[in-house]
Short mmCIF file of C-alpha atoms in Angstrom, two decimals:
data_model
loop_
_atom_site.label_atom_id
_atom_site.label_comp_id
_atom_site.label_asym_id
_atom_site.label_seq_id
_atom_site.Cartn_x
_atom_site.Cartn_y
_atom_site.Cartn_z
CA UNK A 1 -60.87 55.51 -26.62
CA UNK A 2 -57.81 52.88 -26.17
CA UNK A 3 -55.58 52.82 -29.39
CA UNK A 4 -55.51 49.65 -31.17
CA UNK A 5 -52.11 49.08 -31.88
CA UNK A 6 -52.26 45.96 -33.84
CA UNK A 7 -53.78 48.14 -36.42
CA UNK A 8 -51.40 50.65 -37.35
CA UNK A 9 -50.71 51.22 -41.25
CA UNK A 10 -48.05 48.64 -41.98
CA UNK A 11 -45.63 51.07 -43.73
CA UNK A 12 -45.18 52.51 -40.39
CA UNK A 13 -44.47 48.93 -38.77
CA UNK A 14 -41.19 49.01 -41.16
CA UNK A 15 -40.76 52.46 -40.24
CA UNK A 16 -40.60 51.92 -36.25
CA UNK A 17 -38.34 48.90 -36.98
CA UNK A 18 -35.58 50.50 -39.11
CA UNK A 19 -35.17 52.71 -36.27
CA UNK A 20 -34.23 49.96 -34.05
CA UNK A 21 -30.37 49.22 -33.91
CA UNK A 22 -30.00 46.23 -31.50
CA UNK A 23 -31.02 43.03 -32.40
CA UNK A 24 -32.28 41.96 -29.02
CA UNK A 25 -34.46 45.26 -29.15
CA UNK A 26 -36.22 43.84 -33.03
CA UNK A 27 -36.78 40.59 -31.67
CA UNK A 28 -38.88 41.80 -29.10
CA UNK A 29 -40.73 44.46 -31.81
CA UNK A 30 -41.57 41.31 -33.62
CA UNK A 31 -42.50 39.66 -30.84
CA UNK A 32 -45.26 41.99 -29.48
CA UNK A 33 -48.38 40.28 -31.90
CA UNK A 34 -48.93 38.59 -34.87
CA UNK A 35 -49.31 42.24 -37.01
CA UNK A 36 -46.26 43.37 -35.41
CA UNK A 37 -44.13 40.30 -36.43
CA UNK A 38 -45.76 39.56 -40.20
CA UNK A 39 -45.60 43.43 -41.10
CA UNK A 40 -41.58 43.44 -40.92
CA UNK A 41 -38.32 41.19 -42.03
CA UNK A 42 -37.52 38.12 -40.13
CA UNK A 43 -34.04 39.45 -41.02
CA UNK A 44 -33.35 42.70 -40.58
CA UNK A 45 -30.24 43.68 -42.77
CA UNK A 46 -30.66 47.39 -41.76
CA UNK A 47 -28.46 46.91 -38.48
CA UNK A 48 -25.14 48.42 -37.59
CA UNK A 49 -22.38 46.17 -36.59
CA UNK A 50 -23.85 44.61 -32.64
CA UNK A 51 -21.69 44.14 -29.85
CA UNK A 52 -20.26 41.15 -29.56
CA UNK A 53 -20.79 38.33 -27.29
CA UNK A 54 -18.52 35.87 -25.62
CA UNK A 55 -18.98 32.45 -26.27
CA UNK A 56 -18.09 30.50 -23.46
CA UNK A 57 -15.27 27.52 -23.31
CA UNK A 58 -17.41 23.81 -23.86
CA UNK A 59 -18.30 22.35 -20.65
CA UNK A 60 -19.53 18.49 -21.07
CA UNK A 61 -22.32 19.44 -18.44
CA UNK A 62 -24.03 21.79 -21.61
CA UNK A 63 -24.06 18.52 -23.55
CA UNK A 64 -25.65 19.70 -27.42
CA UNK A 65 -25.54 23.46 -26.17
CA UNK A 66 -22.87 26.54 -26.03
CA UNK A 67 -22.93 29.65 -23.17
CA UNK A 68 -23.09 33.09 -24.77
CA UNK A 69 -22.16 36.01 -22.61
CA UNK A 70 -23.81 39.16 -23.26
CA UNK A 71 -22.00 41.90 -22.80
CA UNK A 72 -24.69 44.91 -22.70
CA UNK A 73 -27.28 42.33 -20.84
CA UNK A 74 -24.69 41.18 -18.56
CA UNK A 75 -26.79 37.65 -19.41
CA UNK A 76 -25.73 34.53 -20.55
CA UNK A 77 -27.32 32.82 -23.57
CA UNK A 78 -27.93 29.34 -24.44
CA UNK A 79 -27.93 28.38 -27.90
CA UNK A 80 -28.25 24.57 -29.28
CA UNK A 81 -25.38 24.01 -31.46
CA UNK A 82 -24.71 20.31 -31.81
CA UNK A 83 -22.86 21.08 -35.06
CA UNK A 84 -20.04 23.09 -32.53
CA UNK A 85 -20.81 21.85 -28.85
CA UNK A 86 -18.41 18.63 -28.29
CA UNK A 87 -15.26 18.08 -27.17
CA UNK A 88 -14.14 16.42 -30.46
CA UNK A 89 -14.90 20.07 -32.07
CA UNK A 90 -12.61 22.88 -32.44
CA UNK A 91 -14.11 26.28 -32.77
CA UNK A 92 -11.56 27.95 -34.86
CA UNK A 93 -12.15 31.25 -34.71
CA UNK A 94 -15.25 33.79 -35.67
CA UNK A 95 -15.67 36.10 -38.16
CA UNK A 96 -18.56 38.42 -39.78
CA UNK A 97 -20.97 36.20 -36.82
CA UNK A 98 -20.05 33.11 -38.13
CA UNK A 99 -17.78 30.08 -36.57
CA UNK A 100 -15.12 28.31 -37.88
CA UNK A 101 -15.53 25.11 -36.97
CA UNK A 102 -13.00 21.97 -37.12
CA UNK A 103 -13.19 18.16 -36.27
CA UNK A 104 -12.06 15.10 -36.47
CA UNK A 105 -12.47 14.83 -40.30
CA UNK A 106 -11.28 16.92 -43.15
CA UNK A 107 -14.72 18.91 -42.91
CA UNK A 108 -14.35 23.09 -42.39
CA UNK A 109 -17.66 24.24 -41.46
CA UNK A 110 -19.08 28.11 -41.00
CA UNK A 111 -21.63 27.96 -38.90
CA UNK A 112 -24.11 31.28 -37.96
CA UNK A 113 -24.83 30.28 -33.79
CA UNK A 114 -27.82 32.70 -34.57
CA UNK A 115 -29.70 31.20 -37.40
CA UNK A 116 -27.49 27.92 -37.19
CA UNK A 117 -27.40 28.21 -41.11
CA UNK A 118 -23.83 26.29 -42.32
CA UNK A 119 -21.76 26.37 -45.60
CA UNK A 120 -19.28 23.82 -46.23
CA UNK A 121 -15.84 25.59 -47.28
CA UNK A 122 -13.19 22.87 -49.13
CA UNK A 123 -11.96 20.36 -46.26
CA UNK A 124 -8.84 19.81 -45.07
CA UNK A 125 -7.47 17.51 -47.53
CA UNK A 126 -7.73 19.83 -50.37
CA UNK A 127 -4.90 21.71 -49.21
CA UNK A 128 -1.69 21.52 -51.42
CA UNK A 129 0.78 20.27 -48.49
CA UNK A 130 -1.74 17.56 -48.15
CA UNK A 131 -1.07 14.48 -50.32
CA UNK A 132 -3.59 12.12 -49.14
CA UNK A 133 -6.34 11.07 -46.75
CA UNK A 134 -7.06 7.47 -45.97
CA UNK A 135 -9.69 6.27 -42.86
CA UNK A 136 -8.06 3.24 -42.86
CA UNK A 137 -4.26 4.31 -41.46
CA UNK A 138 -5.71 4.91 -38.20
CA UNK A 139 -3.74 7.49 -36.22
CA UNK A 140 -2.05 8.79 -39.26
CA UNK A 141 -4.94 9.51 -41.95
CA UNK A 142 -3.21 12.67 -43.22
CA UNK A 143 0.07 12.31 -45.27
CA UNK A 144 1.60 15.77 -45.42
CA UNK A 145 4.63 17.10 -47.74
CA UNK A 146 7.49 19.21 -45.31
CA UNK A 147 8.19 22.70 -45.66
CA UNK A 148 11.25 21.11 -47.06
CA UNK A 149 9.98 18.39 -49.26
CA UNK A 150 9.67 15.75 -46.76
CA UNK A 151 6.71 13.57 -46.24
CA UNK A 152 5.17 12.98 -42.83
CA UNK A 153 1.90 11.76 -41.53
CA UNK A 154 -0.78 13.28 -39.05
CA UNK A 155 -3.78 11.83 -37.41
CA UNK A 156 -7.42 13.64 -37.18
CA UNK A 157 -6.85 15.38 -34.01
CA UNK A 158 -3.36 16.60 -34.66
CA UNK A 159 -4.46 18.23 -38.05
CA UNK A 160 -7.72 19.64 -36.01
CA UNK A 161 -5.38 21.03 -33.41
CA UNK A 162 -2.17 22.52 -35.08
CA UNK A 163 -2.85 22.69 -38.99
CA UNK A 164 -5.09 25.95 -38.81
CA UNK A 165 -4.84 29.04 -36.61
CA UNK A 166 -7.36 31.02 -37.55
CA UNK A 167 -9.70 31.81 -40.70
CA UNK A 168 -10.79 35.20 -41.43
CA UNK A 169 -13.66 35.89 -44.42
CA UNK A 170 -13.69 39.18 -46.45
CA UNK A 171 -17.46 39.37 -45.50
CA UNK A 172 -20.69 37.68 -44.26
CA UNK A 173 -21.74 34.65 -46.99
CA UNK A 174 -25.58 35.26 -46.73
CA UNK A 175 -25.65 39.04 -46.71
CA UNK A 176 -27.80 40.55 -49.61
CA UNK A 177 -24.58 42.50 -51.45
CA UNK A 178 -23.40 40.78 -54.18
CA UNK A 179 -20.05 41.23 -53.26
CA UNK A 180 -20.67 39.44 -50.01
CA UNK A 181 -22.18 36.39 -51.92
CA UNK A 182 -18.71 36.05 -53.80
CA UNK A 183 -16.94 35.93 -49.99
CA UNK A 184 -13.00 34.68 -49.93
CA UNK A 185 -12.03 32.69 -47.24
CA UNK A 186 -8.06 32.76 -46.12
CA UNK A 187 -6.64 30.88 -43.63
CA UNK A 188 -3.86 31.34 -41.64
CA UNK A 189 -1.39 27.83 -41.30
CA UNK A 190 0.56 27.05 -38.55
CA UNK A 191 2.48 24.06 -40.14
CA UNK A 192 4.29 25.25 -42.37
CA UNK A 193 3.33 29.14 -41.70
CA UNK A 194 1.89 30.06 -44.51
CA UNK A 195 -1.46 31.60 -45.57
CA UNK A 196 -4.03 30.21 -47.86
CA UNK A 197 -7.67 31.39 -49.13
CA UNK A 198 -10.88 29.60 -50.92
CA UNK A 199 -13.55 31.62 -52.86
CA UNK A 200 -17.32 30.79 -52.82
CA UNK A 201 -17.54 27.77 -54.86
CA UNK A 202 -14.28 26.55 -54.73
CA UNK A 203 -13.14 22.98 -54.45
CA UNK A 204 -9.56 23.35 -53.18
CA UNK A 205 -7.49 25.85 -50.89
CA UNK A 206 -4.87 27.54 -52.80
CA UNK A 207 -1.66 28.64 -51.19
CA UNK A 208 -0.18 32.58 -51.67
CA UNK A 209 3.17 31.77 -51.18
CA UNK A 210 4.83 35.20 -51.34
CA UNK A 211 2.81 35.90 -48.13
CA UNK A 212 5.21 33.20 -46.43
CA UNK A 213 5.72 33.71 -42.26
CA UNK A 214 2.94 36.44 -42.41
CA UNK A 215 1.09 34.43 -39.97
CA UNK A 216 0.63 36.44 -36.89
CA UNK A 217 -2.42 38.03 -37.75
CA UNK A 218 -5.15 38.75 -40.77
CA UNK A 219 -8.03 40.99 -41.39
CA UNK A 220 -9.88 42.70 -44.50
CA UNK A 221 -9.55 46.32 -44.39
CA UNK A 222 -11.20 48.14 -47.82
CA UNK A 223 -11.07 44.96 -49.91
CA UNK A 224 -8.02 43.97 -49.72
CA UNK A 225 -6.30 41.10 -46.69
CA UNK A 226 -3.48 42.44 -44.39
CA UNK A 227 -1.33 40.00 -42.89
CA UNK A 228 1.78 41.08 -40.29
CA UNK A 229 4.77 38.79 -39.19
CA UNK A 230 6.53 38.89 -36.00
CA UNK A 231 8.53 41.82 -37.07
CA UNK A 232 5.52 44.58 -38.07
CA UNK A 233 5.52 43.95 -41.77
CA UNK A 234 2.47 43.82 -43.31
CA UNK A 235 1.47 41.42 -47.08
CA UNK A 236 -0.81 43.24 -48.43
CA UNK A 237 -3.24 40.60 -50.20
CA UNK A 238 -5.66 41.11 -53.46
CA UNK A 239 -8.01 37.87 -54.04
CA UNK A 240 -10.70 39.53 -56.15
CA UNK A 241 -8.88 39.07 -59.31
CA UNK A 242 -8.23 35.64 -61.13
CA UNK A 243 -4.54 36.44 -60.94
CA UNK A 244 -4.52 37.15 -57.14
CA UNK A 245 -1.50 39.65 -56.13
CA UNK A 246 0.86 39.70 -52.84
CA UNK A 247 2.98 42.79 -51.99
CA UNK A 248 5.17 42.99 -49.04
CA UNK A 249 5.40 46.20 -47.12
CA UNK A 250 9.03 46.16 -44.99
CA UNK A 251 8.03 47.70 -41.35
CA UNK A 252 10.21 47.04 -38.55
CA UNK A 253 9.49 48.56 -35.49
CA UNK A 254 10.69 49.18 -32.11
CA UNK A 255 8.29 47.06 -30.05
CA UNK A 256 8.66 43.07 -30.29
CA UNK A 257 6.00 41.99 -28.29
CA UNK A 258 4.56 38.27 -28.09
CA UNK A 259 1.50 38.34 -30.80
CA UNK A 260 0.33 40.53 -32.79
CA UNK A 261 -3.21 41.90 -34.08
CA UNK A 262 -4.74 43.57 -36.74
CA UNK A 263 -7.59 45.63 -36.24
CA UNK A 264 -10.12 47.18 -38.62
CA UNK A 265 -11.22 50.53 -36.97
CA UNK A 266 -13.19 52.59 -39.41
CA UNK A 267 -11.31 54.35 -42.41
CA UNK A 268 -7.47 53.12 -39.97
CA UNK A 269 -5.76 49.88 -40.00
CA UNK A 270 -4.56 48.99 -36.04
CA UNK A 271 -1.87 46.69 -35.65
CA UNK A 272 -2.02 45.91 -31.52
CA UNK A 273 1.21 44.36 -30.05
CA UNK A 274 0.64 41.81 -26.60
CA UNK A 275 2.66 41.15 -24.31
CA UNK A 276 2.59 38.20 -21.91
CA UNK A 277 4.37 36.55 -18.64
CA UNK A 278 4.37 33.26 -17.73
CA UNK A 279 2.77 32.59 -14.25
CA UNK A 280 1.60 30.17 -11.71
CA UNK A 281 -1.31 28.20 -10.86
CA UNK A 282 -2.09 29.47 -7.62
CA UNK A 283 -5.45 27.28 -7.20
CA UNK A 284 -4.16 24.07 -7.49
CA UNK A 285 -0.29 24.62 -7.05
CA UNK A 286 -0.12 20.53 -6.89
CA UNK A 287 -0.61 20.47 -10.12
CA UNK A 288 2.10 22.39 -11.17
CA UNK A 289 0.57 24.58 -14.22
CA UNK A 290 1.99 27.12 -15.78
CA UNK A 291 0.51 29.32 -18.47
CA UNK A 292 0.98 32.62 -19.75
CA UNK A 293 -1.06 35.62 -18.52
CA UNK A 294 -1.23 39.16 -20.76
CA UNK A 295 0.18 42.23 -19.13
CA UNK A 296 0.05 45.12 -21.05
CA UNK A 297 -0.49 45.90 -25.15
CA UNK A 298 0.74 48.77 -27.18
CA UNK A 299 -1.37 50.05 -30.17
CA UNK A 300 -0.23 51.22 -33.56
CA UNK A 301 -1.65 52.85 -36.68
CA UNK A 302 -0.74 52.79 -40.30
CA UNK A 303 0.49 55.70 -41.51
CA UNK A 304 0.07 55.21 -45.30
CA UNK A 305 2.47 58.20 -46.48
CA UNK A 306 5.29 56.64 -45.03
CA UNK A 307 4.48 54.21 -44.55
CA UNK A 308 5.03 53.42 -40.90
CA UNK A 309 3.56 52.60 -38.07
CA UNK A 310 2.74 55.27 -35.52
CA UNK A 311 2.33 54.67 -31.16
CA UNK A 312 -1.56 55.35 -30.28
CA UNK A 313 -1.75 56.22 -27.15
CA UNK A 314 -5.63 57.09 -26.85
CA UNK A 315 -8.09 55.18 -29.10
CA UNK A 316 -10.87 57.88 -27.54
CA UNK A 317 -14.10 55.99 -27.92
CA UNK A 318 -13.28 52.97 -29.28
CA UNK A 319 -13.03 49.96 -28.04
CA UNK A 320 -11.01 46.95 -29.87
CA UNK A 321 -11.76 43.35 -29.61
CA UNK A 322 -9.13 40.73 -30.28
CA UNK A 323 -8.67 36.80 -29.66
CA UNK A 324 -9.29 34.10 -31.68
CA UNK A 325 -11.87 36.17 -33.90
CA UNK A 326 -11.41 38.51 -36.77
CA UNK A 327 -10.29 41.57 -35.04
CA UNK A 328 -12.64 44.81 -35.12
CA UNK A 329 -13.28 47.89 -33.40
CA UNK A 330 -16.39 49.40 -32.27
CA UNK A 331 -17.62 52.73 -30.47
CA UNK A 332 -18.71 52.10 -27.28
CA UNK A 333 -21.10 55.46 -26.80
CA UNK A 334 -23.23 52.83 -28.73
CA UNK A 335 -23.48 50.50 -26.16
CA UNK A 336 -24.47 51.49 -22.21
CA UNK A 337 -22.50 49.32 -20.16
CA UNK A 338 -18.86 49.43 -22.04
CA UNK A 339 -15.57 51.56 -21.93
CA UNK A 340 -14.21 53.03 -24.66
CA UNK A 341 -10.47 53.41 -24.89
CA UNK A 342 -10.01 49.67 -24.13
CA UNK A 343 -8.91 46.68 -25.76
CA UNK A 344 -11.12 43.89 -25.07
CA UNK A 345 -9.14 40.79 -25.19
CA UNK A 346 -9.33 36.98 -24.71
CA UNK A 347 -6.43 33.84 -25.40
CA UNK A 348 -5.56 32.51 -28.55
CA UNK A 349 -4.74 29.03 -29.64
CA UNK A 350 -0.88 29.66 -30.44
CA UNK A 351 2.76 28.90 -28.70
CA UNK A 352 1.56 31.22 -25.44
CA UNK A 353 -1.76 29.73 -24.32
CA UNK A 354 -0.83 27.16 -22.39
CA UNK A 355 -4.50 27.44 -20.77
CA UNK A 356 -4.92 25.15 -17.87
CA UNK A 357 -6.96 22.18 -18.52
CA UNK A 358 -9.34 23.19 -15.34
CA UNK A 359 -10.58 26.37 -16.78
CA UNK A 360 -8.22 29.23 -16.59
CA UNK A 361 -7.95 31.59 -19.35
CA UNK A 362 -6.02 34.59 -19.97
CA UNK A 363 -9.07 37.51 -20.90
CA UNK A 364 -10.36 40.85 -19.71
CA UNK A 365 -10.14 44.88 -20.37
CA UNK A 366 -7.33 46.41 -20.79
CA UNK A 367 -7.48 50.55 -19.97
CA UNK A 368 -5.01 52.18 -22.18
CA UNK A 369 -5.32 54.98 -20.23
CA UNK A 370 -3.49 53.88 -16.88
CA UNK A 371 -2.38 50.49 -18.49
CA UNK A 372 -4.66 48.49 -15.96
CA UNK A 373 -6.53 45.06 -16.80
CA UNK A 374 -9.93 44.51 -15.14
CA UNK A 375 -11.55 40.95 -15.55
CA UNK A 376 -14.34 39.99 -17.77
CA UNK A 377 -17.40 39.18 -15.71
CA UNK A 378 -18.75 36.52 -17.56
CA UNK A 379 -17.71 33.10 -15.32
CA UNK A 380 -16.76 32.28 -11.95
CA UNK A 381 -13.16 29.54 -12.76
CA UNK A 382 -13.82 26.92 -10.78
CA UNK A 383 -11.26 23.96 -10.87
CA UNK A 384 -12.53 20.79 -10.77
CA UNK A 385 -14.93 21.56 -14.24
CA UNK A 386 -12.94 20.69 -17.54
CA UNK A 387 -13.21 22.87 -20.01
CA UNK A 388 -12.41 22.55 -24.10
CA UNK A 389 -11.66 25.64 -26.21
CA UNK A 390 -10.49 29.53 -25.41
CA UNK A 391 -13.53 32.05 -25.29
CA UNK A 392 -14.05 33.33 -28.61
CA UNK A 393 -15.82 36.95 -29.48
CA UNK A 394 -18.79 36.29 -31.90
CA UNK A 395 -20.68 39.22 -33.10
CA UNK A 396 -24.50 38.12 -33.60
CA UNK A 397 -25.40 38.55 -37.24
CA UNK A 398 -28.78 37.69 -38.34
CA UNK A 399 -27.79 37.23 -41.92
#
């Protein structure tokens, strides 16, 4: 007799389904009949960290709609995201799944690509360099107190642009753990270089100014923010307190470099150094652009009895991915398709990516092992379609 599968005791549905560890793979559990799909979670909070996917620079042609490249697929994705998709947004980064996203008004908006759920963090004129914020004084909105006391004004698409690099969040804002509802946000500042963080709930960004010039890089490693200058030194950051604390940790090493990263990779803190080299446009050589292309990176880790950091030269089966997101590391024996031992890498908004305003973009794999960088196959360049925005890596997280 055929088995009727629609029938099976429901506590084996969840069963069957907590197995699953890709979120591509539930989707199509739930999908399979109405028993299979009302038996289980529409979220399921039981998965590992996913592989990322790439979103895609924003091509007017999309119009309300943003290009996801899927790694393990090796498919692209098309998600509606009117909140995100326009050239008068700036996606500002990623982190824990969700996008930073900027425009031209003081609003900072997280936005989940997945569920398209959004939380509004303080805007832009609720940070202390900003004095005031008028509609009226078109072209110069934003008045703005100097590193040095003096006063200066900005218009909407400068402060979009150049006020914040990157924010990072201590953890998802719609997990279950409590700890996760009562998420910090910290931002890093490119004028003046400086960081700054929100809690849940607040009204206002607050700046930590003993973290001054620690701007290269952020991430939340064991519940505490790490932020690294230019040099190696690392401010050490703790915003769970009312009284929030900054120490400075004095690390100079060797190997300059161009930017810097910091990576959480399990129980070790990574602190990847880039290097870049300014080349050619050899497409359109009329045009005369120049931008900056990455050539090699070196990889460090935190050695806490010294402290210092140590040269990696083998990361064995991880793989690290850095850009414009919150930088993380992941084991690629979970995931068919990808190399382990590699840094997976796109451009950043900062000094060095002079992108090309006809869609080239400095991104790809570096193999530590023979120092080699092979290109990401998500797009074909072509150069007569503008393009607005680096790729970003955004991890899909259904909650």
């Amino acid at each position: 007799m055929a088995v009727d599968w629609t029938q099976l005791p429901r506590e084996l549905f969840e069963s069957i389904s907590k197995c699953l560890t890709i979120y591509a793979d539930y989707l199509r559990f739930r999908a399979v009949c109405h028993s299979w799909r009302s038996s289980v979670s529409i979220i399921p909070r039981h998965l590992p960290p996913q592989l990322p996917w790439l979103m895609l620079p924003f091509t007017q042609s999309l119009q309300s709609h943003l290009a996801f490249f899927d790694l393990s697929a090796q498919s692209l994705h098309l998600l509606e995201l009117p909140e995100a998709a326009s050239h008068c947004k700036r996606r500002c980064g990623s982190s824990h799944g969700w996008l930073v996203i900027l425009g031209e008004t003081p609003e900072v908006l997280l936005l989940n690509p997945l569920t398209r759920s959004k939380i509004h963090l303080p805007p832009l004129s609720t940070f202390p360099y900003v004095l005031s914020f008028n509609y009226s004084e078109v072209g110069k909105e934003y008045e703005l107190r100097g590193t040095f006391g003096d006063i200066h004004r900005r218009g909407l698409r400068e402060m979009r642009d150049s006020f914040i690099k990157k924010v990072v969040l201590s953890s998802s804002p719609q997990s279950d753990n409590n700890n996760n509802k009562n998420f910090i946000a910290l931002a890093i500042l490119l004028q003046p270089d400086i960081l700054a963080y929100c809690k849940n709930g607040d009204q206002s960004w607050t700046l930590l100014h003993r973290a001054r010039f620690f701007c290269e890089d952020v991430i939340y490693h064991k519940d505490l923010f790490y932020a690294v200058d230019k040099q190696g030194s690392i401010a050490v950051c703790d915003l769970h307190s009312e009284s929030p604390s900054v120490s400075i940790i004095r690390m100079p090493i060797e190997s300059r470099g161009d930017m810097r990263y910091l990576v959480n990779s399990g129980d070790e803190l990574l602190m990847v150094t880039r290097y870049v080299e300014l080349h050619y446009d050899d497409i359109a050589p009329y045009l005369l652009n120049a931008f900056y292309k990455t050539v090699r990176f070196e990889v460090f880790r935190m050695v806490w009895s010294g402290p210092q950091w140590e040269k990696v030269t083998s990361l064995g089966d991880r793989m690290l991915f850095i850009g414009e997101n919150s930088s993380f590391s992941l084991p690629a024996s979970d995931f068919p398709g990808c190399l382990g031992n590699c840094i997976y890498f796109t451009n950043d908004d900062c000094e060095f990516s002079l992108d090309s305003d006809f869609g080239e973009y400095d991104l790809g794999i570096f193999k530590i092992w023979d120092g080699s960088i092979e290109p990401l196959p998500c797009y074909q360049r072509n150069p007569q379609s503008q393009v607005h925005g680096p790729p970003i890596w955004v991890t899909p997280n259904p909650c």
